[in-house]
């Protein structure tokens, strides 16, 4: 009896995992399959014949292509911006001990807690009061704000694991503080910088909630174009776009695995048994 | 101490006893944060106290300060939005933590290296995947033409009903939260030794009971904080209710956007935003403290 109960309990756990993975993967598989549907309208699942025509329509739609170009530009620029500011700030925080340091850290990380809509709305009112009119300019500032905490957090986490001995060794050999940062600290926090940059790029590339307040027709991004399409006409060019974005995410994942390794991020199983 | 002495010759010039370099490194980000993180929040709070003239864009010129915009939340419909936001996100967060707990536990106990790596890779890959894409996939699957939608309709479920749409929104949240919460909880379960469980088992306790008394109890702080993260992520969400709610399920974030986008009522939208901010800070701060105290007592 007890053995039976234990077996059922184990099976229940295993089944939950399998069903959850199915729930996570099947909808995405359905979207990918539907994107190759030959019908010219959004028909019922499954697709009847194979065709690339939704991809052709996706590429032919200027709203998407314009949005894609804007999104790539914006994500690259805001990643550069937040990596520049964030790495400097994280190293500064690592080196300095002063009153109000914790408050400053909280302010830097605030966009992780403050709802994106609040940031978007706040920036809308503030930036128009400051006279920033360019849609791209507003979006760049906003995406800088929402990506900065990811960079600061991942670089700070790497720095925290370093310990002072290497820097002290360099200092004792006569290196100036700037040289220590350039030749010791920066190379050592490279994994943190890479993770932060990948996260920053993804966050910017995926943003809807902040951008929807700030973009004008000229600076519309791909996610914003997709949202407006989803609300107006529910056709399958969105599935084609989704499949393309899935490919991009796979590349990001392979990149992370190649540069740092999934195992190093999450360890290899339980540490204590 | 020797180190301090030897590093003195090359120490940077000091002003007020403080090295200049860290300050210089911190300055650009600090200025940006003050201008574009603190500034907008203050501006928004100020805006929420102004008056809006219907038909005009933004606040009325030289409008007096009043708390009138916040009176919106005394109306039953706005209270309903607030309650709906909290109820749906709490349900989604609870389900996400329960399921992710099981998944994360299994991941840390898997013996085969490639299976663990595949599961972690899947979760990590999903967090990299656009929320918009995942939400769209859910709406394709559970919508009218989708396989799950068609199946449920054949069972007599009304796909247009508010209850069904609410369930689809919760499914959307689950898809969004499961990978994140699982990755958070892997850390929790990795730190829990399996020997307590083994000990309980060797004393003849049933497997489920042993898990409940050892693994789950030790994981409680981690599960609580994962719940708070999931709850606050869901409560402040904008895209998921926007796409899956079909206008029938609106969250506070959507309400703020409606007041801005459709009514050009900036002060009203600002007031909704400030309430949303208060709600998420309350979830992170208040609830965190409350649960922390509870946990401290029970430990």
mmCIF file of C-alpha atoms in Angstrom, chain A:
data_model
loop_
_atom_site.group_PDB
_atom_site.id
_atom_site.type_symbol
_atom_site.label_atom_id
_atom_site.label_comp_id
_atom_site.label_asym_id
_atom_site.label_seq_id
_atom_site.Cartn_x
_atom_site.Cartn_y
_atom_site.Cartn_z
ATOM 1 C CA UNK A 1 0.000 0.000 0.000
ATOM 2 C CA UNK A 2 2.705 2.430 1.045
ATOM 3 C CA UNK A 3 4.805 1.471 -1.940
ATOM 4 C CA UNK A 4 1.804 2.116 -4.189
ATOM 5 C CA UNK A 5 1.258 5.577 -2.661
ATOM 6 C CA UNK A 6 4.931 6.428 -3.054
ATOM 7 C CA UNK A 7 4.795 5.313 -6.666
ATOM 8 C CA UNK A 8 1.696 7.412 -7.316
ATOM 9 C CA UNK A 9 3.345 10.424 -5.687
ATOM 10 C CA UNK A 10 6.432 10.036 -7.865
ATOM 11 C CA UNK A 11 4.304 9.567 -10.986
ATOM 12 C CA UNK A 12 2.265 12.666 -10.092
ATOM 13 C CA UNK A 13 5.444 14.743 -9.879
ATOM 14 C CA UNK A 14 6.765 13.402 -13.158
ATOM 15 C CA UNK A 15 3.445 13.915 -14.901
ATOM 16 C CA UNK A 16 3.224 17.526 -13.701
ATOM 17 C CA UNK A 17 6.644 18.247 -15.165
ATOM 18 C CA UNK A 18 5.749 16.616 -18.496
ATOM 19 C CA UNK A 19 2.399 18.429 -18.729
ATOM 20 C CA UNK A 20 4.009 21.762 -17.838
ATOM 21 C CA UNK A 21 6.671 21.344 -20.492
ATOM 22 C CA UNK A 22 3.920 20.425 -22.980
ATOM 23 C CA UNK A 23 1.974 23.536 -21.970
ATOM 24 C CA UNK A 24 5.080 25.657 -22.505
ATOM 25 C CA UNK A 25 6.038 24.143 -25.862
ATOM 26 C CA UNK A 26 2.840 23.120 -27.669
ATOM 27 C CA UNK A 27 1.338 26.616 -28.162
ATOM 28 C CA UNK A 28 4.645 27.784 -29.621
ATOM 29 C CA UNK A 29 4.773 24.735 -31.910
ATOM 30 C CA UNK A 30 1.211 25.503 -33.017
ATOM 31 C CA UNK A 31 2.114 29.106 -33.817
ATOM 32 C CA UNK A 32 5.151 27.947 -35.826
ATOM 33 C CA UNK A 33 3.065 25.386 -37.749
ATOM 34 C CA UNK A 34 0.329 27.913 -38.476
ATOM 35 C CA UNK A 35 2.896 30.330 -39.900
ATOM 36 C CA UNK A 36 3.448 27.846 -42.775
ATOM 37 C CA UNK A 37 -0.292 27.552 -43.528
ATOM 38 C CA UNK A 38 -1.077 27.849 -47.249
ATOM 39 C CA UNK A 39 -4.559 29.283 -46.668
ATOM 40 C CA UNK A 40 -4.800 33.022 -47.174
ATOM 41 C CA UNK A 41 -6.972 33.537 -44.094
ATOM 42 C CA UNK A 42 -6.664 32.555 -40.441
ATOM 43 C CA UNK A 43 -8.232 29.092 -40.586
ATOM 44 C CA UNK A 44 -8.679 26.420 -37.964
ATOM 45 C CA UNK A 45 -5.714 24.310 -36.828
ATOM 46 C CA UNK A 46 -4.082 22.240 -38.373
ATOM 47 C CA UNK A 47 -2.783 23.838 -41.601
ATOM 48 C CA UNK A 48 -3.845 22.026 -44.772
ATOM 49 C CA UNK A 49 -0.807 22.669 -46.992
ATOM 50 C CA UNK A 50 2.677 24.147 -46.705
ATOM 51 C CA UNK A 51 3.543 27.598 -47.962
ATOM 52 C CA UNK A 52 5.936 30.470 -47.270
ATOM 53 C CA UNK A 53 3.404 33.123 -48.241
ATOM 54 C CA UNK A 54 2.846 34.547 -44.719
ATOM 55 C CA UNK A 55 6.606 35.175 -44.566
ATOM 56 C CA UNK A 56 6.447 36.917 -47.939
ATOM 57 C CA UNK A 57 3.628 39.107 -46.635
ATOM 58 C CA UNK A 58 5.578 39.807 -43.453
ATOM 59 C CA UNK A 59 8.576 40.983 -45.486
ATOM 60 C CA UNK A 60 6.388 42.980 -47.867
ATOM 61 C CA UNK A 61 4.622 44.842 -45.053
ATOM 62 C CA UNK A 62 6.417 48.184 -44.581
ATOM 63 C CA UNK A 63 5.031 48.603 -41.042
ATOM 64 C CA UNK A 64 6.872 45.447 -39.925
ATOM 65 C CA UNK A 65 10.093 46.113 -41.806
ATOM 66 C CA UNK A 66 10.254 49.690 -40.574
ATOM 67 C CA UNK A 67 9.505 48.453 -37.056
ATOM 68 C CA UNK A 68 12.156 45.737 -37.283
ATOM 69 C CA UNK A 69 14.774 48.251 -38.373
ATOM 70 C CA UNK A 70 13.807 50.628 -35.545
ATOM 71 C CA UNK A 71 13.802 47.780 -32.999
ATOM 72 C CA UNK A 72 17.250 46.525 -33.982
ATOM 73 C CA UNK A 73 18.687 50.044 -33.959
ATOM 74 C CA UNK A 74 17.039 50.896 -30.642
ATOM 75 C CA UNK A 75 18.027 47.645 -28.934
ATOM 76 C CA UNK A 76 21.657 48.009 -30.068
ATOM 77 C CA UNK A 77 21.927 51.666 -29.044
ATOM 78 C CA UNK A 78 20.195 51.237 -25.696
ATOM 79 C CA UNK A 79 22.347 48.176 -24.922
ATOM 80 C CA UNK A 80 25.478 50.221 -25.655
ATOM 81 C CA UNK A 81 24.140 53.058 -23.503
ATOM 82 C CA UNK A 82 23.179 50.913 -20.530
ATOM 83 C CA UNK A 83 26.357 48.820 -20.706
ATOM 84 C CA UNK A 84 28.455 52.008 -20.765
ATOM 85 C CA UNK A 85 26.653 53.643 -17.860
ATOM 86 C CA UNK A 86 25.931 50.400 -16.002
ATOM 87 C CA UNK A 87 29.431 48.900 -16.014
ATOM 88 C CA UNK A 88 30.933 52.212 -14.871
ATOM 89 C CA UNK A 89 28.302 52.532 -12.135
ATOM 90 C CA UNK A 90 28.730 48.927 -10.953
ATOM 91 C CA UNK A 91 32.507 49.352 -10.693
ATOM 92 C CA UNK A 92 31.994 52.678 -8.925
ATOM 93 C CA UNK A 93 29.630 51.021 -6.436
ATOM 94 C CA UNK A 94 32.133 48.193 -5.965
ATOM 95 C CA UNK A 95 34.935 50.633 -5.132
ATOM 96 C CA UNK A 96 33.137 53.262 -3.108
ATOM 97 C CA UNK A 97 31.607 53.094 0.355
ATOM 98 C CA UNK A 98 29.581 56.161 1.228
ATOM 99 C CA UNK A 99 26.415 57.173 2.980
ATOM 100 C CA UNK A 100 23.371 56.776 0.755
ATOM 101 C CA UNK A 101 25.030 54.031 -1.290
ATOM 102 C CA UNK A 102 22.153 51.655 -0.616
ATOM 103 C CA UNK A 103 19.657 54.337 -1.633
ATOM 104 C CA UNK A 104 21.537 54.881 -4.899
ATOM 105 C CA UNK A 105 21.480 51.129 -5.591
ATOM 106 C CA UNK A 106 17.719 51.083 -4.954
ATOM 107 C CA UNK A 107 17.230 53.961 -7.392
ATOM 108 C CA UNK A 108 19.309 52.199 -10.068
ATOM 109 C CA UNK A 109 17.320 48.975 -9.623
ATOM 110 C CA UNK A 110 13.940 50.742 -9.261
ATOM 111 C CA UNK A 111 12.826 50.020 -12.864
ATOM 112 C CA UNK A 112 12.727 46.324 -11.919
ATOM 113 C CA UNK A 113 10.007 47.039 -9.342
ATOM 114 C CA UNK A 114 8.280 50.114 -10.757
ATOM 115 C CA UNK A 115 5.687 48.933 -13.333
ATOM 116 C CA UNK A 116 6.816 49.621 -16.908
ATOM 117 C CA UNK A 117 3.613 51.537 -17.651
ATOM 118 C CA UNK A 118 4.401 53.943 -14.795
ATOM 119 C CA UNK A 119 7.901 54.536 -16.222
ATOM 120 C CA UNK A 120 6.478 55.040 -19.716
ATOM 121 C CA UNK A 121 3.793 57.461 -18.605
ATOM 122 C CA UNK A 122 6.182 59.344 -16.316
ATOM 123 C CA UNK A 123 8.765 59.718 -19.080
ATOM 124 C CA UNK A 124 6.077 60.859 -21.513
ATOM 125 C CA UNK A 125 5.117 63.780 -19.284
ATOM 126 C CA UNK A 126 8.706 64.550 -18.232
ATOM 127 C CA UNK A 127 10.310 64.391 -21.678
ATOM 128 C CA UNK A 128 7.688 66.573 -23.305
ATOM 129 C CA UNK A 129 8.194 69.085 -20.490
ATOM 130 C CA UNK A 130 11.964 68.938 -21.193
ATOM 131 C CA UNK A 131 11.325 69.526 -24.883
ATOM 132 C CA UNK A 132 12.495 66.153 -26.245
ATOM 133 C CA UNK A 133 10.386 65.746 -29.371
ATOM 134 C CA UNK A 134 12.071 62.998 -31.383
ATOM 135 C CA UNK A 135 10.298 59.667 -30.913
ATOM 136 C CA UNK A 136 13.558 57.751 -31.299
ATOM 137 C CA UNK A 137 15.227 60.022 -28.727
ATOM 138 C CA UNK A 138 12.463 59.409 -26.198
ATOM 139 C CA UNK A 139 12.564 55.656 -26.811
ATOM 140 C CA UNK A 140 16.351 55.562 -26.443
ATOM 141 C CA UNK A 141 16.202 57.310 -23.060
ATOM 142 C CA UNK A 142 13.331 55.070 -21.926
ATOM 143 C CA UNK A 143 15.013 51.844 -23.022
ATOM 144 C CA UNK A 144 18.232 53.013 -21.378
ATOM 145 C CA UNK A 145 16.264 53.375 -18.126
ATOM 146 C CA UNK A 146 14.614 49.950 -18.272
ATOM 147 C CA UNK A 147 17.751 48.052 -19.350
ATOM 148 C CA UNK A 148 20.234 49.737 -16.948
ATOM 149 C CA UNK A 149 19.239 47.663 -13.872
ATOM 150 C CA UNK A 150 19.890 44.390 -15.693
ATOM 151 C CA UNK A 151 23.453 45.440 -16.536
ATOM 152 C CA UNK A 152 24.162 46.875 -13.078
ATOM 153 C CA UNK A 153 22.769 43.792 -11.351
ATOM 154 C CA UNK A 154 24.668 41.223 -13.381
ATOM 155 C CA UNK A 155 27.972 43.126 -13.255
ATOM 156 C CA UNK A 156 27.578 43.751 -9.502
ATOM 157 C CA UNK A 157 26.931 40.043 -8.955
ATOM 158 C CA UNK A 158 30.127 39.153 -10.820
ATOM 159 C CA UNK A 159 32.169 41.759 -8.942
ATOM 160 C CA UNK A 160 30.848 40.540 -5.602
ATOM 161 C CA UNK A 161 32.294 37.104 -6.303
ATOM 162 C CA UNK A 162 35.790 38.423 -7.081
ATOM 163 C CA UNK A 163 37.186 39.249 -3.676
ATOM 164 C CA UNK A 164 39.774 41.967 -3.123
ATOM 165 C CA UNK A 165 43.021 39.969 -3.437
ATOM 166 C CA UNK A 166 43.654 40.376 -7.190
ATOM 167 C CA UNK A 167 43.047 44.113 -7.119
ATOM 168 C CA UNK A 168 45.205 44.488 -4.015
ATOM 169 C CA UNK A 169 47.967 42.515 -5.713
ATOM 170 C CA UNK A 170 47.869 44.822 -8.724
ATOM 171 C CA UNK A 171 47.840 47.921 -6.490
ATOM 172 C CA UNK A 172 50.760 46.639 -4.454
ATOM 173 C CA UNK A 173 52.728 46.249 -7.676
ATOM 174 C CA UNK A 174 52.205 49.934 -8.299
ATOM 175 C CA UNK A 175 49.289 49.942 -10.724
ATOM 176 C CA UNK A 176 47.179 53.088 -10.677
ATOM 177 C CA UNK A 177 43.463 52.701 -9.826
ATOM 178 C CA UNK A 178 42.582 53.268 -13.471
ATOM 179 C CA UNK A 179 45.041 50.584 -14.623
ATOM 180 C CA UNK A 180 43.617 48.181 -12.043
ATOM 181 C CA UNK A 181 40.126 48.713 -13.430
ATOM 182 C CA UNK A 182 41.258 48.421 -17.040
ATOM 183 C CA UNK A 183 43.511 45.395 -16.724
ATOM 184 C CA UNK A 184 42.087 43.494 -13.733
ATOM 185 C CA UNK A 185 38.484 44.396 -12.950
ATOM 186 C CA UNK A 186 37.063 44.791 -16.450
ATOM 187 C CA UNK A 187 38.395 41.490 -17.863
ATOM 188 C CA UNK A 188 37.220 39.637 -14.745
ATOM 189 C CA UNK A 189 33.653 40.931 -14.966
ATOM 190 C CA UNK A 190 33.314 40.081 -18.649
ATOM 191 C CA UNK A 191 30.781 37.256 -18.043
ATOM 192 C CA UNK A 192 28.592 39.675 -16.068
ATOM 193 C CA UNK A 193 28.864 42.281 -18.824
ATOM 194 C CA UNK A 194 27.914 39.723 -21.495
ATOM 195 C CA UNK A 195 24.878 38.460 -19.546
ATOM 196 C CA UNK A 196 23.827 42.040 -18.786
ATOM 197 C CA UNK A 197 24.166 43.044 -22.455
ATOM 198 C CA UNK A 198 22.185 40.033 -23.712
ATOM 199 C CA UNK A 199 19.435 40.732 -21.162
ATOM 200 C CA UNK A 200 19.420 44.443 -22.010
ATOM 201 C CA UNK A 201 19.084 43.705 -25.720
ATOM 202 C CA UNK A 202 16.220 41.249 -25.162
ATOM 203 C CA UNK A 203 14.378 43.575 -22.770
ATOM 204 C CA UNK A 204 14.627 46.466 -25.214
ATOM 205 C CA UNK A 205 13.718 44.338 -28.228
ATOM 206 C CA UNK A 206 10.618 42.976 -26.457
ATOM 207 C CA UNK A 207 9.343 46.183 -24.881
ATOM 208 C CA UNK A 208 5.734 47.215 -25.417
ATOM 209 C CA UNK A 209 4.589 48.793 -22.141
ATOM 210 C CA UNK A 210 7.045 51.698 -22.117
ATOM 211 C CA UNK A 211 7.305 52.259 -25.860
ATOM 212 C CA UNK A 212 3.563 52.447 -26.430
ATOM 213 C CA UNK A 213 3.520 55.803 -24.590
ATOM 214 C CA UNK A 214 6.518 57.295 -26.363
ATOM 215 C CA UNK A 215 6.702 56.054 -29.963
ATOM 216 C CA UNK A 216 5.320 58.115 -32.844
ATOM 217 C CA UNK A 217 4.432 56.602 -36.252
ATOM 218 C CA UNK A 218 7.994 57.274 -37.457
ATOM 219 C CA UNK A 219 9.656 55.437 -34.544
ATOM 220 C CA UNK A 220 7.265 52.510 -34.143
ATOM 221 C CA UNK A 221 9.043 49.296 -33.127
ATOM 222 C CA UNK A 222 8.359 45.708 -34.196
ATOM 223 C CA UNK A 223 6.552 44.699 -30.957
ATOM 224 C CA UNK A 224 4.384 47.819 -31.172
ATOM 225 C CA UNK A 225 3.525 47.028 -34.798
ATOM 226 C CA UNK A 226 2.690 43.447 -33.800
ATOM 227 C CA UNK A 227 0.451 44.594 -30.925
ATOM 228 C CA UNK A 228 -1.503 46.934 -33.159
ATOM 229 C CA UNK A 229 -1.869 44.142 -35.735
ATOM 230 C CA UNK A 230 -3.026 41.713 -33.059
ATOM 231 C CA UNK A 231 -5.730 44.128 -32.016
ATOM 232 C CA UNK A 232 -6.923 45.052 -35.495
ATOM 233 C CA UNK A 233 -6.571 42.101 -37.884
ATOM 234 C CA UNK A 234 -5.667 38.751 -36.515
ATOM 235 C CA UNK A 235 -3.807 37.294 -39.524
ATOM 236 C CA UNK A 236 -0.876 34.925 -39.626
ATOM 237 C CA UNK A 237 1.883 37.377 -40.558
ATOM 238 C CA UNK A 238 2.158 37.683 -36.777
ATOM 239 C CA UNK A 239 2.856 33.926 -36.585
ATOM 240 C CA UNK A 240 5.555 34.349 -39.231
ATOM 241 C CA UNK A 241 7.076 37.229 -37.251
ATOM 242 C CA UNK A 242 6.875 35.109 -34.089
ATOM 243 C CA UNK A 243 8.723 32.250 -35.742
ATOM 244 C CA UNK A 244 11.464 34.653 -36.794
ATOM 245 C CA UNK A 245 11.686 35.956 -33.205
ATOM 246 C CA UNK A 246 11.863 32.393 -31.868
ATOM 247 C CA UNK A 247 14.868 31.838 -34.130
ATOM 248 C CA UNK A 248 16.484 34.988 -32.702
ATOM 249 C CA UNK A 249 15.896 33.768 -29.110
ATOM 250 C CA UNK A 250 17.460 30.424 -29.937
ATOM 251 C CA UNK A 251 20.518 32.281 -31.199
ATOM 252 C CA UNK A 252 20.632 34.284 -27.937
ATOM 253 C CA UNK A 253 20.444 31.044 -25.948
ATOM 254 C CA UNK A 254 23.196 29.391 -27.989
ATOM 255 C CA UNK A 255 25.279 32.543 -27.529
ATOM 256 C CA UNK A 256 24.895 32.403 -23.738
ATOM 257 C CA UNK A 257 25.647 28.672 -23.688
ATOM 258 C CA UNK A 258 28.701 29.208 -25.868
ATOM 259 C CA UNK A 259 30.049 32.214 -23.939
ATOM 260 C CA UNK A 260 29.353 31.138 -20.357
ATOM 261 C CA UNK A 261 27.543 27.816 -20.306
ATOM 262 C CA UNK A 262 24.159 27.042 -18.815
ATOM 263 C CA UNK A 263 25.859 24.922 -16.162
ATOM 264 C CA UNK A 264 27.880 27.836 -14.888
ATOM 265 C CA UNK A 265 24.740 29.940 -14.556
ATOM 266 C CA UNK A 266 22.709 27.353 -12.697
ATOM 267 C CA UNK A 267 25.213 24.813 -11.395
ATOM 268 C CA UNK A 268 25.134 21.091 -11.987
ATOM 269 C CA UNK A 269 22.333 19.718 -9.906
ATOM 270 C CA UNK A 270 22.130 19.809 -6.156
ATOM 271 C CA UNK A 271 25.205 20.892 -4.275
ATOM 272 C CA UNK A 272 24.373 19.004 -1.092
ATOM 273 C CA UNK A 273 22.881 15.596 -1.250
#
